[in-house]
Amino acid sequence: MTDVLIVGAGPTGLTLACDLARRDIGVRVVDKSPEYPRSSRAKGPNPRSLEVLEDLGVVEAVLAAGSAPLPMRKYRDGVPVSDADPYAGSSPTPDAPYDRGRLVAQWRLEEILRDRLVGFGVTVETGTEVVGLTDRGASVAVALADGSGADARYVVGCDGARSRVRKLLGIPFDGETDEAQQMVCGDVEITPGVLDRGIWHQWFDEDGAVMLCPIPGTQTGWWFQSGPERDADGRPLAPSLEGFRRLFALHTRLPSAHLTGATLLSTYRVNVRMADRYRLGRVLLAGDAAHVQAIAGGLGMNTGIQDAFNLGWKLAQVLRGRAGDELLDTYEEERLPVAAWTLDLASERLRATLEAIRKPGGGLDTAVTPSTTGLDQGYRWSSLARPGGHRGLRSGDRAPDAPCTDAGTGTPTRLFRVLAGPHITVLGFGPGTEHVLREAAAAHDGIVRAFRVYDAGTAPASPLPGALHDRDGHARTAYGVTGDTVVVIRPDNHVGLIADAEDHGAALRYLAVLDRAREADRMCGAGMVDGTRKG
C-alpha cells in the first residue's frame, strides 16, 4: 500500500511529492497524460515559491534555467510609447533574499522537480488515469482506467481545474467563467534578430493586443498571448498558426512570415472558482484542483506550490504517527482563506490592468504589486497560531531569513539554510534559552533542530554545537526579539511561536502540538550534535 498517491504531475503535485519523499514517506505520482507536457504556460515562481524551492534543494537549478523578470515595452499603433520595469529600485534584503520572481518555462520547472524526485527513487507514472475512489476507512481504493487498482492511505488531487479527483468527491467548484474575457496563447518561434529578447513586448491597440515574452533557455521561442480573432458575427475563433500570424502582423506591423511556428495553442478564459472544501476523509485537493483565478499577477502555479508546502509536512507527521488526524484539518483552515484572498487579488489586478491598457503606455506591469510576491501571506487566524510576537512579527507569519555565521567556525550561513529540510526549528536568542533548546531537542528526537543564536559581540570561545552567531543583528531585527526569546518555526517555514524564555513550558507545549513524540523518543536522552538530536 502506498502512503500517498498524488494525482497530477504539474508543479503542485511534484512539489508535494518531493516534500513527502524527502521525509521518507512512500509516494506514488500518476498523471493521465501519455507523456510529459511541453507547455510553457505559467511563467515562473514568485519570491515566496523560490523560497519553497530553495528548501527543497532545487532553487539553484531553477535560477540557472530561467531569467530575471524583463522590462516591459509598451507599443501603440506599432510605435514604442513606454518602457517599464516593475522591479526597478528593488533589491534583496537580509530577511528576503528574493525580491522578484524568475521567468522559467513550466515544462523546465517540472523537469527540475522530476529530477529531484528521481533522486528519492520516485518516478512519475504517465498514462495513468484515476477513474474511481472508494473510502475503505483506513485507506482509499483507487480505480485506474486500465482496469487495475491501487490502495493508498491518502490521495491528493493535484490534477488541475478540471480535476477528476474533485469531481469524484462531488465537491462543488463554485464561481464564474467570463466568456467575454478570452485570450489565445501558445509557444511561438520568431525569426532571430527581429525582436529584442531582453524585452517583454506588449502591443495594445484599440482593436486588440499581442504580448510576446522570450522563453528562457531557447534561442527563438516566445510566449504568445493575444486577444482572439473573431468572425463576422463577433464570435472568437480557435487559435491557429495562421491566426497567430495575422494577429502578429496586425499589431506588430512586422511581416507575418517572421512568426515561423506555433505550438501548444489554447484559449484562455477568465475563470474564478474555488472548492468549498479541501478535504473529504482521506482525499485532499491542492493547486488548480482547489482554486483557479484570473491570470493577472501570475498567482495560479505559485498558490499551488505553496499549497503543497503547507500540506506535505502535515501528511508526514500524521502518517508517522507523530500527529493526530486533526492536523490535516489545518491544511484547509489555513489555505482556503489564502485562496479566497488570491482570487480577489487576481481579479482586482486584472481589472486594474484592463483599465491601464486603454491608455497608451499602460501594460502588464500594473498587475505587479508587493502582494503578488507571496511574501506577506501568513496564517495568523490558524488554530496552530499562538498569541505573542514582537515588532510586527506574529505566529503564523512567514519566517524571515537573516545572514549569520556558524558560531564555531565563523563560516557564513543564513537562517534559510538552517530551516531547510524536513524538520521543526527552534531558535534560542539569549543564554536563558539554552535549557529549553536541550529539552526540545531531547523530547522530539529526529524532528526538532535546536539552535542557540549568539548576539553580536557575545559569541563564546566554545559555543554550543551548531550554534549561530548573529554578528550584524539581522536575525534579532527580523524576528523583532528583545531579551531571551525562543522562536519555534514550523517545517513549512512559518513562525509557530515566539515566547519569552521565562515561560519555560510554552515552547515545549507548542512543540507537542506539532509533534507528539513517541515514548521511545523521550527516553533517548538530551544533547545536540550539529544542532540536531541524533539517536
Short mmCIF file of C-alpha atoms in Angstrom, two decimals:
data_model
loop_
_atom_site.label_atom_id
_atom_site.label_comp_id
_atom_site.label_asym_id
_atom_site.label_seq_id
_atom_site.Cartn_x
_atom_site.Cartn_y
_atom_site.Cartn_z
CA MET A 1 0.00 0.00 0.00
CA THR A 2 1.24 3.47 -0.88
CA ASP A 3 1.29 6.12 1.85
CA VAL A 4 0.24 8.94 -0.51
CA LEU A 5 -1.00 8.70 -4.09
CA ILE A 6 -0.66 12.05 -5.87
CA VAL A 7 -2.86 12.54 -8.93
CA GLY A 8 -1.32 15.08 -11.30
CA ALA A 9 2.36 15.77 -12.05
CA GLY A 10 2.38 19.53 -12.50
CA PRO A 11 4.33 21.85 -10.20
CA THR A 12 1.87 21.35 -7.32
CA GLY A 13 1.97 17.56 -7.40
CA LEU A 14 5.72 17.43 -7.92
CA THR A 15 6.39 19.86 -5.06
CA LEU A 16 4.26 17.75 -2.74
CA ALA A 17 5.93 14.54 -3.92
CA CYS A 18 9.44 15.93 -3.33
CA ASP A 19 8.50 17.16 0.13
CA LEU A 20 6.99 13.81 1.12
CA ALA A 21 9.77 11.70 -0.40
CA ARG A 22 12.50 13.54 1.49
CA ARG A 23 10.55 12.75 4.67
CA ASP A 24 10.73 9.01 3.82
CA ILE A 25 7.02 8.85 3.08
CA GLY A 26 6.04 6.34 0.41
CA VAL A 27 4.67 8.31 -2.51
CA ARG A 28 3.31 7.44 -5.94
CA VAL A 29 2.68 10.09 -8.61
CA VAL A 30 0.34 9.38 -11.54
CA ASP A 31 -0.69 11.57 -14.45
CA LYS A 32 -3.17 10.76 -17.22
CA SER A 33 -1.05 12.46 -19.91
CA PRO A 34 0.74 9.85 -22.03
CA GLU A 35 3.97 11.85 -21.91
CA TYR A 36 5.41 14.79 -20.05
CA PRO A 37 3.81 18.03 -21.29
CA ARG A 38 5.98 20.57 -23.08
CA SER A 39 3.75 23.56 -22.29
CA SER A 40 5.37 26.76 -21.09
CA ARG A 41 2.12 28.04 -19.53
CA ALA A 42 2.96 29.61 -16.14
CA LYS A 43 5.87 31.99 -16.46
CA GLY A 44 7.65 31.06 -13.26
CA PRO A 45 7.89 31.07 -9.46
CA ASN A 46 7.36 34.23 -7.42
CA PRO A 47 9.66 35.13 -4.49
CA ARG A 48 7.81 33.01 -1.93
CA SER A 49 7.83 29.99 -4.26
CA LEU A 50 11.57 30.48 -4.78
CA GLU A 51 11.94 30.17 -1.00
CA VAL A 52 9.99 26.91 -1.12
CA LEU A 53 12.14 25.64 -3.98
CA GLU A 54 15.27 26.56 -2.05
CA ASP A 55 14.05 24.49 0.88
CA LEU A 56 13.50 21.56 -1.50
CA GLY A 57 17.06 21.91 -2.80
CA VAL A 58 16.31 22.92 -6.39
CA VAL A 59 16.44 26.71 -6.43
CA GLU A 60 19.93 26.90 -7.95
CA ALA A 61 18.78 24.80 -10.90
CA VAL A 62 15.68 26.97 -11.28
CA LEU A 63 17.71 30.18 -11.22
CA ALA A 64 20.12 28.77 -13.79
CA ALA A 65 17.30 27.63 -16.09
CA GLY A 66 15.44 30.94 -16.06
CA SER A 67 15.99 34.66 -16.23
CA ALA A 68 15.11 37.66 -14.15
CA PRO A 69 11.78 39.34 -14.99
CA LEU A 70 12.28 41.51 -18.05
CA PRO A 71 11.50 45.19 -18.55
CA MET A 72 8.25 45.70 -20.42
CA ARG A 73 7.97 47.75 -23.60
CA LYS A 74 4.50 49.01 -24.47
CA TYR A 75 3.52 49.93 -28.06
CA ARG A 76 0.62 51.81 -29.59
CA ASP A 77 -0.09 51.57 -33.31
CA GLY A 78 3.23 49.73 -33.70
CA VAL A 79 5.27 52.51 -32.07
CA PRO A 80 7.05 52.13 -28.69
CA VAL A 81 5.50 54.56 -26.21
CA SER A 82 6.74 53.44 -22.80
CA ASP A 83 9.19 51.15 -21.03
CA ALA A 84 8.57 49.94 -17.50
CA ASP A 85 10.46 47.76 -15.06
CA PRO A 86 8.13 46.90 -12.16
CA TYR A 87 11.14 45.81 -10.10
CA ALA A 88 13.26 48.91 -10.65
CA GLY A 89 14.69 50.04 -7.35
CA SER A 90 14.01 46.76 -5.55
CA SER A 91 16.78 44.54 -4.25
CA PRO A 92 17.18 41.58 -1.91
CA THR A 93 17.14 42.36 1.81
CA PRO A 94 18.58 40.38 4.74
CA ASP A 95 15.15 38.95 5.57
CA ALA A 96 14.02 38.33 1.94
CA PRO A 97 16.73 37.05 -0.43
CA TYR A 98 14.41 37.02 -3.47
CA ASP A 99 12.93 40.40 -4.31
CA ARG A 100 11.47 39.23 -7.63
CA GLY A 101 10.35 36.01 -9.27
CA ARG A 102 12.05 34.07 -12.03
CA LEU A 103 10.99 33.59 -15.63
CA VAL A 104 11.21 29.89 -16.46
CA ALA A 105 9.08 27.70 -18.69
CA GLN A 106 6.74 25.46 -16.73
CA TRP A 107 8.00 22.35 -18.53
CA ARG A 108 11.55 23.19 -17.43
CA LEU A 109 10.49 23.72 -13.81
CA GLU A 110 8.70 20.38 -13.94
CA GLU A 111 11.85 18.72 -15.32
CA ILE A 112 13.86 20.06 -12.41
CA LEU A 113 11.35 18.83 -9.86
CA ARG A 114 11.10 15.41 -11.55
CA ASP A 115 14.89 15.10 -11.45
CA ARG A 116 14.82 15.88 -7.74
CA LEU A 117 12.10 13.29 -7.24
CA VAL A 118 14.11 10.65 -9.11
CA GLY A 119 16.88 11.28 -6.59
CA PHE A 120 14.49 9.92 -3.97
CA GLY A 121 13.74 6.87 -6.10
CA VAL A 122 10.34 8.05 -7.36
CA THR A 123 9.32 8.45 -11.00
CA VAL A 124 6.10 9.84 -12.43
CA GLU A 125 3.76 7.26 -13.96
CA THR A 126 2.41 8.80 -17.16
CA GLY A 127 -0.64 7.50 -19.00
CA THR A 128 -2.20 6.50 -15.68
CA GLU A 129 -5.71 7.86 -15.20
CA VAL A 130 -7.71 7.69 -11.98
CA VAL A 131 -11.38 6.90 -12.58
CA GLY A 132 -12.68 5.88 -9.17
CA LEU A 133 -12.13 6.39 -5.43
CA THR A 134 -13.56 4.26 -2.63
CA ASP A 135 -13.12 5.08 1.04
CA ARG A 136 -12.19 1.95 2.99
CA GLY A 137 -11.83 3.62 6.36
CA ALA A 138 -8.10 3.20 6.88
CA SER A 139 -7.26 3.62 3.19
CA VAL A 140 -8.58 4.65 -0.21
CA ALA A 141 -9.09 2.18 -3.04
CA VAL A 142 -8.17 3.83 -6.34
CA ALA A 143 -9.54 2.51 -9.64
CA LEU A 144 -7.44 3.19 -12.75
CA ALA A 145 -8.62 3.47 -16.34
CA ASP A 146 -6.71 0.37 -17.45
CA GLY A 147 -8.75 -1.76 -15.07
CA SER A 148 -6.06 -2.04 -12.40
CA GLY A 149 -6.25 -0.55 -8.94
CA ALA A 150 -4.17 0.78 -6.10
CA ASP A 151 -4.51 1.34 -2.38
CA ALA A 152 -3.25 4.42 -0.59
CA ARG A 153 -3.54 5.74 2.92
CA TYR A 154 -4.17 9.21 1.46
CA VAL A 155 -4.88 10.57 -2.02
CA VAL A 156 -4.16 14.15 -3.08
CA GLY A 157 -5.76 15.56 -6.23
CA CYS A 158 -3.32 17.94 -7.93
CA ASP A 159 -4.93 17.34 -11.31
CA GLY A 160 -5.87 20.83 -12.38
CA ALA A 161 -9.01 22.88 -12.83
CA ARG A 162 -10.90 20.01 -14.46
CA SER A 163 -9.87 17.74 -11.58
CA ARG A 164 -11.23 14.21 -11.84
CA VAL A 165 -10.49 13.73 -8.14
CA ARG A 166 -12.62 16.74 -7.17
CA LYS A 167 -15.46 15.53 -9.37
CA LEU A 168 -15.31 12.02 -7.93
CA LEU A 169 -15.62 13.53 -4.46
CA GLY A 170 -18.61 15.63 -5.54
CA ILE A 171 -17.04 18.81 -4.17
CA PRO A 172 -18.57 21.94 -5.75
CA PHE A 173 -16.30 24.29 -7.70
CA ASP A 174 -18.27 27.47 -7.36
CA GLY A 175 -17.51 30.71 -9.16
CA GLU A 176 -17.83 32.10 -12.63
CA THR A 177 -16.32 31.97 -16.10
CA ASP A 178 -16.23 35.23 -18.04
CA GLU A 179 -16.66 34.19 -21.66
CA ALA A 180 -16.21 37.81 -22.75
CA GLN A 181 -12.64 37.84 -21.44
CA GLN A 182 -10.75 35.47 -23.70
CA MET A 183 -7.15 35.20 -24.77
CA VAL A 184 -5.35 32.88 -27.19
CA CYS A 185 -1.99 31.57 -26.06
CA GLY A 186 0.83 29.44 -27.36
CA ASP A 187 4.55 28.97 -27.73
CA VAL A 188 5.80 30.53 -30.97
CA GLU A 189 9.03 30.75 -32.92
CA ILE A 190 10.12 34.12 -34.28
CA THR A 191 12.95 34.83 -36.70
CA PRO A 192 16.12 35.62 -34.70
CA GLY A 193 17.02 39.31 -34.50
CA VAL A 194 13.55 40.63 -35.30
CA LEU A 195 12.74 41.41 -31.66
CA ASP A 196 14.99 42.20 -28.70
CA ARG A 197 14.96 39.13 -26.41
CA GLY A 198 15.82 41.29 -23.41
CA ILE A 199 12.34 42.85 -23.50
CA TRP A 200 8.77 41.68 -22.82
CA HIS A 201 6.99 43.32 -25.79
CA GLN A 202 3.36 44.40 -25.41
CA TRP A 203 1.28 45.90 -28.24
CA PHE A 204 -2.01 47.34 -27.00
CA ASP A 205 -4.21 48.84 -29.69
CA GLU A 206 -7.84 49.91 -29.87
CA ASP A 207 -8.75 46.74 -31.76
CA GLY A 208 -6.76 44.18 -29.75
CA ALA A 209 -3.37 43.25 -28.37
CA VAL A 210 -0.38 40.97 -28.75
CA MET A 211 2.13 40.20 -25.99
CA LEU A 212 5.44 38.42 -26.62
CA CYS A 213 7.83 37.36 -23.88
CA PRO A 214 11.01 35.40 -24.68
CA ILE A 215 11.13 31.89 -23.21
CA PRO A 216 14.40 31.45 -21.26
CA GLY A 217 16.62 28.61 -22.40
CA THR A 218 15.51 28.91 -26.03
CA GLN A 219 17.03 30.77 -28.95
CA THR A 220 13.84 31.65 -30.81
CA GLY A 221 10.97 30.67 -28.50
CA TRP A 222 8.44 33.20 -27.21
CA TRP A 223 5.31 33.13 -25.08
CA PHE A 224 2.48 34.48 -27.26
CA GLN A 225 -0.70 35.98 -25.81
CA SER A 226 -3.36 37.88 -27.71
CA GLY A 227 -7.00 38.72 -27.88
CA PRO A 228 -8.68 36.18 -30.21
CA GLU A 229 -9.59 36.77 -33.81
CA ARG A 230 -13.35 37.00 -34.33
CA ASP A 231 -15.66 36.04 -37.14
CA ALA A 232 -18.19 38.33 -38.88
CA ASP A 233 -20.65 37.78 -36.03
CA GLY A 234 -18.08 38.65 -33.36
CA ARG A 235 -17.55 35.08 -32.20
CA PRO A 236 -13.97 34.23 -31.16
CA LEU A 237 -12.05 31.94 -33.49
CA ALA A 238 -9.99 28.99 -32.32
CA PRO A 239 -6.23 29.66 -32.21
CA SER A 240 -4.17 28.54 -35.21
CA LEU A 241 -0.76 29.18 -36.73
CA GLU A 242 -2.25 31.31 -39.49
CA GLY A 243 -4.38 33.18 -36.98
CA PHE A 244 -1.33 33.89 -34.84
CA ARG A 245 0.50 35.17 -37.90
CA ARG A 246 -2.35 37.54 -38.76
CA LEU A 247 -2.52 38.84 -35.19
CA PHE A 248 1.26 39.23 -35.10
CA ALA A 249 1.32 41.25 -38.32
CA LEU A 250 -1.71 43.34 -37.36
CA HIS A 251 -0.30 44.59 -34.08
CA THR A 252 3.49 44.50 -34.50
CA ARG A 253 3.45 45.86 -38.07
CA LEU A 254 6.08 43.21 -38.88
CA PRO A 255 5.78 40.69 -41.73
CA SER A 256 3.72 37.68 -40.67
CA ALA A 257 6.39 35.31 -42.04
CA HIS A 258 8.63 36.21 -39.07
CA LEU A 259 6.35 34.09 -36.89
CA THR A 260 7.65 30.78 -38.14
CA GLY A 261 5.90 28.29 -35.87
CA ALA A 262 3.29 27.91 -33.15
CA THR A 263 2.62 25.02 -30.78
CA LEU A 264 0.59 24.27 -27.67
CA LEU A 265 -2.20 26.57 -28.81
CA SER A 266 -5.00 27.19 -26.35
CA THR A 267 -7.80 29.57 -25.48
CA TYR A 268 -7.76 31.08 -22.01
CA ARG A 269 -10.99 32.21 -20.36
CA VAL A 270 -11.09 34.10 -17.10
CA ASN A 271 -12.17 31.53 -14.50
CA VAL A 272 -12.61 32.49 -10.86
CA ARG A 273 -13.61 29.39 -8.92
CA MET A 274 -12.86 27.69 -5.63
CA ALA A 275 -13.73 24.42 -3.98
CA ASP A 276 -15.76 24.85 -0.81
CA ARG A 277 -13.59 22.29 0.98
CA TYR A 278 -10.09 20.90 0.51
CA ARG A 279 -10.55 17.58 2.25
CA LEU A 280 -13.04 14.74 2.31
CA GLY A 281 -11.82 11.98 4.58
CA ARG A 282 -8.53 10.65 3.24
CA VAL A 283 -8.67 12.58 -0.03
CA LEU A 284 -7.40 16.15 -0.34
CA LEU A 285 -7.18 18.79 -3.09
CA ALA A 286 -4.35 21.17 -3.94
CA GLY A 287 -3.48 23.71 -6.63
CA ASP A 288 -5.83 24.34 -9.53
CA ALA A 289 -7.95 21.38 -8.43
CA ALA A 290 -8.95 23.53 -5.45
CA HIS A 291 -8.90 27.05 -6.90
CA VAL A 292 -8.44 28.95 -10.16
CA GLN A 293 -8.15 32.69 -10.58
CA ALA A 294 -7.54 35.39 -13.16
CA ILE A 295 -4.14 35.26 -14.80
CA ALA A 296 -3.09 38.73 -13.61
CA GLY A 297 -0.19 38.61 -11.17
CA GLY A 298 0.86 35.08 -12.10
CA LEU A 299 -0.54 33.61 -8.88
CA GLY A 300 -2.01 30.31 -10.07
CA MET A 301 1.00 27.98 -10.12
CA ASN A 302 2.53 29.75 -7.14
CA THR A 303 -0.52 29.26 -4.96
CA GLY A 304 -0.42 25.56 -5.82
CA ILE A 305 3.27 25.22 -4.91
CA GLN A 306 2.56 26.89 -1.59
CA ASP A 307 -0.49 24.64 -1.00
CA ALA A 308 1.80 21.65 -1.38
CA PHE A 309 4.41 23.05 1.00
CA ASN A 310 1.75 23.59 3.65
CA LEU A 311 0.34 20.08 3.23
CA GLY A 312 3.47 17.95 2.94
CA TRP A 313 4.77 18.12 6.50
CA LYS A 314 1.29 17.66 7.93
CA LEU A 315 0.69 14.48 5.96
CA ALA A 316 4.11 13.20 7.02
CA GLN A 317 3.50 13.85 10.71
CA VAL A 318 0.15 12.05 10.60
CA LEU A 319 1.50 9.11 8.61
CA ARG A 320 4.40 8.66 11.03
CA GLY A 321 2.05 8.71 14.00
CA ARG A 322 3.56 11.92 15.34
CA ALA A 323 0.37 13.94 14.97
CA GLY A 324 -3.33 13.25 15.11
CA ASP A 325 -5.53 13.28 12.04
CA GLU A 326 -6.85 16.68 13.10
CA LEU A 327 -3.56 18.25 11.97
CA LEU A 328 -4.75 17.72 8.39
CA ASP A 329 -7.78 19.89 9.13
CA THR A 330 -5.42 22.86 9.48
CA TYR A 331 -4.49 22.50 5.80
CA GLU A 332 -7.94 23.66 4.70
CA GLU A 333 -8.17 26.05 7.64
CA GLU A 334 -5.01 27.82 6.50
CA ARG A 335 -5.00 27.52 2.74
CA LEU A 336 -8.67 28.04 1.83
CA PRO A 337 -8.66 31.68 3.10
CA VAL A 338 -5.42 32.26 1.20
CA ALA A 339 -7.09 31.01 -1.98
CA ALA A 340 -10.09 33.30 -1.44
CA TRP A 341 -7.76 36.26 -0.93
CA THR A 342 -5.76 35.28 -4.02
CA LEU A 343 -8.89 35.10 -6.18
CA ASP A 344 -9.86 38.60 -5.07
CA LEU A 345 -6.35 39.96 -5.61
CA ALA A 346 -6.00 38.47 -9.10
CA SER A 347 -9.43 39.76 -10.13
CA GLU A 348 -8.63 43.23 -8.84
CA ARG A 349 -5.27 43.24 -10.64
CA LEU A 350 -6.98 42.13 -13.85
CA ARG A 351 -9.47 44.98 -13.60
CA ALA A 352 -6.63 47.44 -12.98
CA THR A 353 -4.64 46.10 -15.93
CA LEU A 354 -7.59 46.23 -18.34
CA GLU A 355 -8.15 49.82 -17.30
CA ALA A 356 -4.46 50.69 -17.72
CA ILE A 357 -4.11 49.32 -21.25
CA ARG A 358 -6.90 51.51 -22.53
CA LYS A 359 -4.38 54.35 -22.46
CA PRO A 360 -1.08 54.46 -24.35
CA GLY A 361 1.75 53.33 -22.08
CA GLY A 362 -0.36 51.03 -19.93
CA GLY A 363 0.72 47.42 -19.67
CA LEU A 364 1.12 44.25 -17.64
CA ASP A 365 3.33 45.97 -15.07
CA THR A 366 0.08 47.17 -13.50
CA ALA A 367 -0.55 43.59 -12.32
CA VAL A 368 2.65 43.53 -10.25
CA THR A 369 2.32 44.66 -6.63
CA PRO A 370 4.10 43.76 -3.37
CA SER A 371 1.23 41.36 -2.62
CA THR A 372 1.93 39.28 -5.73
CA THR A 373 5.34 38.28 -4.30
CA GLY A 374 3.63 35.96 -1.80
CA LEU A 375 5.93 37.17 0.97
CA ASP A 376 3.16 38.74 3.04
CA GLN A 377 0.98 35.63 3.25
CA GLY A 378 0.59 34.01 6.64
CA TYR A 379 -1.81 32.16 8.88
CA ARG A 380 -2.42 34.34 11.92
CA TRP A 381 -6.01 33.05 12.10
CA SER A 382 -4.92 29.40 12.29
CA SER A 383 -5.56 27.17 15.28
CA LEU A 384 -1.79 26.50 15.10
CA ALA A 385 -1.07 30.18 15.75
CA ARG A 386 -0.37 31.42 19.27
CA PRO A 387 -0.63 34.89 20.84
CA GLY A 388 2.51 36.93 21.18
CA GLY A 389 5.25 38.24 18.98
CA HIS A 390 7.46 41.26 18.72
CA ARG A 391 7.65 44.33 16.46
CA GLY A 392 5.06 43.16 13.98
CA LEU A 393 6.07 39.50 13.50
CA ARG A 394 3.41 37.12 14.78
CA SER A 395 2.72 33.42 14.99
CA GLY A 396 1.57 32.23 11.57
CA ASP A 397 3.70 34.71 9.64
CA ARG A 398 6.33 33.67 7.11
CA ALA A 399 9.65 33.08 8.85
CA PRO A 400 12.19 35.66 7.64
CA ASP A 401 15.74 34.93 6.54
CA ALA A 402 18.87 36.53 8.05
CA PRO A 403 22.59 36.26 7.27
CA CYS A 404 24.69 34.93 10.15
CA THR A 405 27.73 32.71 10.73
CA ASP A 406 28.44 29.36 12.27
CA ALA A 407 29.42 30.32 15.82
CA GLY A 408 32.08 27.63 15.96
CA THR A 409 33.80 28.06 12.59
CA GLY A 410 32.85 31.58 11.51
CA THR A 411 31.59 30.19 8.19
CA PRO A 412 28.91 32.43 6.66
CA THR A 413 25.44 30.94 6.53
CA ARG A 414 21.79 32.02 6.57
CA LEU A 415 18.74 31.17 8.59
CA PHE A 416 17.12 29.70 5.48
CA ARG A 417 19.93 27.11 5.34
CA VAL A 418 19.19 26.26 8.94
CA LEU A 419 15.46 25.98 8.27
CA ALA A 420 15.84 23.94 5.08
CA GLY A 421 14.79 20.33 5.43
CA PRO A 422 12.03 18.20 6.90
CA HIS A 423 12.22 19.38 10.49
CA ILE A 424 10.89 21.83 13.06
CA THR A 425 13.39 24.53 14.02
CA VAL A 426 13.80 26.11 17.45
CA LEU A 427 15.91 29.26 17.74
CA GLY A 428 17.09 30.46 21.15
CA PHE A 429 18.10 34.10 21.45
CA GLY A 430 19.97 34.70 24.72
CA PRO A 431 21.59 32.46 27.35
CA GLY A 432 18.31 31.91 29.16
CA THR A 433 17.06 29.75 26.28
CA GLU A 434 19.70 27.01 26.41
CA HIS A 435 17.79 24.68 28.74
CA VAL A 436 14.68 24.97 26.52
CA LEU A 437 16.74 24.10 23.44
CA ARG A 438 18.16 20.98 25.10
CA GLU A 439 14.77 19.80 26.31
CA ALA A 440 13.12 20.45 22.96
CA ALA A 441 15.76 18.50 21.05
CA ALA A 442 15.67 15.62 23.53
CA ALA A 443 11.89 15.31 23.64
CA HIS A 444 11.45 15.47 19.86
CA ASP A 445 14.39 13.43 18.63
CA GLY A 446 14.82 13.46 14.86
CA ILE A 447 12.19 16.09 14.11
CA VAL A 448 13.45 19.15 16.02
CA ARG A 449 16.67 21.02 15.33
CA ALA A 450 17.56 23.48 18.06
CA PHE A 451 20.00 26.36 17.56
CA ARG A 452 21.38 28.84 20.06
CA VAL A 453 21.72 32.27 18.41
CA TYR A 454 24.51 34.40 19.89
CA ASP A 455 24.24 38.15 19.61
CA ALA A 456 26.85 40.41 18.07
CA GLY A 457 29.93 40.51 20.31
CA THR A 458 28.74 37.67 22.57
CA ALA A 459 29.89 34.50 20.80
CA PRO A 460 31.91 32.48 23.33
CA ALA A 461 35.18 30.68 22.67
CA SER A 462 33.36 27.32 22.93
CA PRO A 463 29.81 27.81 21.63
CA LEU A 464 27.18 25.08 21.68
CA PRO A 465 27.40 22.69 18.70
CA GLY A 466 25.56 24.02 15.68
CA ALA A 467 25.10 27.46 17.26
CA LEU A 468 24.74 30.59 15.14
CA HIS A 469 26.35 34.00 15.54
CA ASP A 470 24.08 36.91 14.65
CA ARG A 471 27.11 39.12 14.01
CA ASP A 472 25.23 42.03 12.45
CA GLY A 473 22.00 41.69 14.41
CA HIS A 474 19.91 40.83 11.34
CA ALA A 475 18.26 37.81 12.96
CA ARG A 476 17.12 39.71 16.05
CA THR A 477 15.88 42.52 13.85
CA ALA A 478 14.00 40.19 11.50
CA TYR A 479 12.26 38.39 14.37
CA GLY A 480 11.81 41.57 16.40
CA VAL A 481 13.00 39.90 19.59
CA THR A 482 14.42 41.51 22.70
CA GLY A 483 15.84 39.73 25.69
CA ASP A 484 15.92 35.96 25.99
CA THR A 485 13.41 34.62 23.45
CA VAL A 486 12.52 31.25 21.97
CA VAL A 487 11.18 31.04 18.41
CA VAL A 488 9.59 27.85 17.06
CA ILE A 489 9.45 27.63 13.26
CA ARG A 490 7.18 25.12 11.55
CA PRO A 491 8.51 22.76 8.85
CA ASP A 492 6.87 24.94 6.18
CA ASN A 493 8.91 27.90 7.44
CA HIS A 494 6.14 29.81 9.15
CA VAL A 495 6.52 31.09 12.67
CA GLY A 496 4.81 28.81 15.17
CA LEU A 497 5.60 30.53 18.45
CA ILE A 498 7.54 33.48 19.80
CA ALA A 499 7.85 33.27 23.60
CA ASP A 500 9.97 34.73 26.37
CA ALA A 501 12.41 32.19 27.77
CA GLU A 502 10.90 32.72 31.21
CA ASP A 503 7.80 30.91 30.02
CA HIS A 504 9.73 27.67 30.13
CA GLY A 505 6.88 25.41 29.13
CA ALA A 506 5.43 27.45 26.26
CA ALA A 507 7.78 26.16 23.58
CA LEU A 508 7.57 22.56 24.82
CA ARG A 509 3.77 22.68 24.92
CA TYR A 510 3.66 24.09 21.41
CA LEU A 511 6.08 21.50 20.07
CA ALA A 512 3.81 18.81 21.49
CA VAL A 513 1.04 20.15 19.23
CA LEU A 514 3.23 19.86 16.12
CA ASP A 515 4.94 16.62 17.13
CA ARG A 516 3.61 14.04 19.54
CA ALA A 517 6.93 12.36 20.17
CA ARG A 518 6.87 8.64 20.83
CA GLU A 519 7.75 7.43 24.30
CA ALA A 520 10.92 5.90 22.88
CA ASP A 521 11.93 9.29 21.58
CA ARG A 522 11.55 10.84 25.02
CA MET A 523 13.90 8.27 26.51
CA CYS A 524 16.80 8.91 24.14
CA GLY A 525 18.44 11.48 26.43
CA ALA A 526 19.35 15.10 25.94
CA GLY A 527 22.01 16.71 23.84
CA MET A 528 22.63 18.36 20.48
CA VAL A 529 25.04 17.35 17.73
CA ASP A 530 25.41 19.84 14.89
CA GLY A 531 22.21 21.43 16.08
CA THR A 532 20.22 18.17 15.85
CA ARG A 533 19.39 15.45 18.33
CA LYS A 534 20.59 12.15 16.95
CA GLY A 535 19.74 8.76 18.41
#
